[in-house]
Amino acid sequence: MGTIKDKVAIIGMGCTKFGELWEKSINDLIIDATIEACEDAGIELKDIEAAWLGTVFSGHTAISLSAPLKLQYIPVTRVENMCATGTEALRGAAYAVASGACKIALAVGVEKLKDTGWTGVQPTSVVGRSTIGTTGTEMELSPPAMFAQLALRYFHYYQLKPEEGKRLLAEIAVKNHRNGSLNPKAHFQMEVTLEQVLNAPIIAWPLGVLDCCGVSDGAAAAILTRADMAREFRDDPIYIKSLAISVGPRLDLMTQDYDFIHIEENVRASQMAYAEAGIKNPRSELSICEVHDCFTIAEIMVYEALGFAEKGKGQELILKEKTKLGGKIPVNTSGGLKSKGHPVGATGVAQVCEIYQQLTKEAEKRQVEGAKIGLCQNMGGTGASSVVTIWEVMK
Amino acid sequence: MGTIKDKVAIIGMGCTKFGELWEKSINDLIIDATIEACEDAGIELKDIEAAWLGTVFSGHTAISLSAPLKLQYIPVTRVENMCATGTEALRGAAYAVASGACKIALAVGVEKLKDTGWTGVQPTSVVGRSTIGTTGTEMELSPPAMFAQLALRYFHYYQLKPEEGKRLLAEIAVKNHRNGSLNPKAHFQMEVTLEQVLNAPIIAWPLGVLDCCGVSDGAAAAILTRADMAREFRDDPIYIKSLAISVGPRLDLMTQDYDFIHIEENVRASQMAYAEAGIKNPRSELSICEVHDCFTIAEIMVYEALGFAEKGKGQELILKEKTKLGGKIPVNTSGGLKSKGHPVGATGVAQVCEIYQQLTKEAEKRQVEGAKIGLCQNMGGTGASSVVTIWEVMK
């Protein structure tokens, strides 16, 4: 693979509040996030030369972005990659800018999950996941059931007693809700106690309802431009150091040789990203991370995939509070999918928005002092599509 | 806008037969088209560094491309832009190559429309088009009904009697079926007579069933690389001279000020493409065109949008046989959507495949002698998304 390292920068971002936004249409969300991003970048809508829309479940297409924004006959494209869709919108815009096709591009992620009637615990085929092309005999699991299998196998393999494992997961929820309580845009802007998480109704053992991310509505937007033009717009643009994506050759987790204690695509995407960005020691070089904690077990496994801990040692990072705000490498300062929420198509863009706010010192109560390099990990299809991006502010 | 002109080339293409392919799964179609493209380019699957999948109605996503091809953890992305989706897959791959992100990229378009149960005459919302975000009071028209409105208004505005207009449309069907009868991959590989077209059952007046394109299954694939590397693979790669896309600010045709006799996005995309490619006189500079004749009226209106004729004069091109095989500027030598078929996500890639075969002198009975520059026009959402690409062979 080649690279677009140092060719592209983000000069403005916007994000709506995440939550049950019954009073907002999808057009409202697109407009709110995009206008905020344009104002942040100091540009007008007419300055946008091309746009990418990331959405999975809304049934929307390219004109659903151009119509509410009244974009004037410019190129607009929809991209989709399951729960990694938001980062794909950024990637489409980034490649266009790096290729020379345009100078200023817009990436928007949006979802109104509440409108779909999806509660998050039905098999996802009801809202778009396909089984055509498979044998028809596969088990059809809901997302919590899939990640519950990973959690149980993780406990077994690393000899955690059920109560130890359950508590480990709960610590992730407590940390991310504490961060989310500081984020005015979080779906669940509230702290939770260890007891509350442990005693919450079980969705798929060992995952209780407080181990699961929010089923949210929301939108996020970014304005991208060429790295060599970025300082014309602001003093502190953030630059793409890596944009790595790995999609596995499997249709789901149910392959015969799968160990259920790691997600190979997460590992591959991390390795590709570090190689591209020139990161040798992620734990010391990265200031801050947003990771795809759709379920609490995912965050533990991602620690290991990202090389923050050896296999089986991800638990130590949370138990020793290394990844909390103020720790050595704060993870999910936004609150993560767990507390900030997970409007699928918007999530990848919103993760980068948190990194952007941290690197540009606009993260307010969640600010990590001296943050310079940030990483986002976003995944879809129980990790079958994994994206890792690395961003740096250079003043 | 900037440009990726002369940065990217196609070095191999593949296309399945189009038709009612009940005996083939979507995986079969993806594999057949991709292997043909790889063999044509002289590469192996493992040489592909990144891939794009264009599909609208199949419910498939990125892993649906990586799984059947057993792609090994490379980036794979799904793009969608209604009936212009195929060209978007090519565009994603082209931008990635031009940006430096990869050297060899795969673009695949695929659809199994027959599996959806869609006959082509229901409103498209049943297979994915959304009405969320609109007022809820819009008319919901089937595609033939939408294009029938254009045909009727065109007849009225240019004072064609019903029988004159109906015959004009029929001439398009006769021409394209004659071309398709020479194409072994066409869904409807047969000629039709003027009488058959005129007497075919009416779907939406003035459009009879033989004015409508096929509802088809099929796949097409392309291998793209950097222009400066292309001759390492073959002597006659085709180079991107322009890749222009215009998406309108309207959700459908039903806007108060719409004249119903032109599609503005077609005009804009054409102008952008000619400017990018440096084409001053398209009628004399272009050797060959594939256009989006989803309904016969569309081809007439596209002639005018592409500047082959003044407004209202598109009819002369067909009546004077300028656009038939052997004419001044042959259009839809493949048979077009009308005769070759329209497996939605595959169509844009398949159009380029015809241009590729013509420019590389592999079009057999359909060969246009001396073809050097070809144009494809692909559109979705009654033209709301319009793409025009221009390709040149340079030996």
XYZ file of C-alpha atoms in Angstrom, chain A residues 80-82 84 88 91 244-251 263-269 272 378-381 383-388, chain B residues 49-53 61-78:
55
model
C -21.222 2.371 3.611
C -19.119 -0.069 5.583
C -21.407 -1.168 8.415
C -17.223 1.783 10.217
C -15.306 5.740 5.222
C -11.671 8.415 3.739
C -5.734 2.313 7.451
C -8.564 -0.103 6.820
C -8.625 -3.876 6.853
C -11.610 -5.933 5.737
C -11.509 -9.634 6.497
C -12.233 -12.493 4.125
C -14.946 -13.877 6.432
C -18.659 -13.115 6.382
C -10.283 -9.595 16.064
C -7.712 -10.100 13.331
C -8.843 -7.110 11.258
C -8.310 -4.799 14.268
C -4.759 -6.096 14.580
C -4.051 -5.708 10.859
C -5.486 -2.199 10.660
C -0.913 -0.811 8.895
C -13.796 2.236 14.284
C -15.179 -1.137 13.238
C -18.172 -2.781 11.600
C -19.535 -6.294 11.295
C -14.761 -6.149 13.435
C -14.770 -7.648 9.925
C -14.275 -4.066 8.710
C -11.721 -2.293 10.884
C -10.386 1.213 10.448
C -7.596 2.920 12.353
C -4.281 -3.533 -2.788
C -7.741 -2.061 -2.248
C -11.246 -2.632 -3.607
C -14.566 -0.874 -4.102
C -17.966 -2.538 -4.374
C -21.590 -4.620 2.025
C -17.779 -4.539 1.832
C -17.261 -8.021 3.303
C -19.557 -9.361 0.585
C -16.746 -8.537 -1.847
C -13.796 -9.645 0.278
C -15.343 -12.962 1.353
C -15.964 -14.634 -2.041
C -12.643 -13.355 -3.418
C -10.836 -14.258 -0.175
C -9.139 -10.862 -0.232
C -6.581 -10.863 2.567
C -7.382 -8.050 4.978
C -7.093 -5.229 2.444
C -9.310 -2.118 2.403
C -12.723 -2.758 0.862
C -15.506 -0.185 0.672
C -19.064 -0.119 -0.588
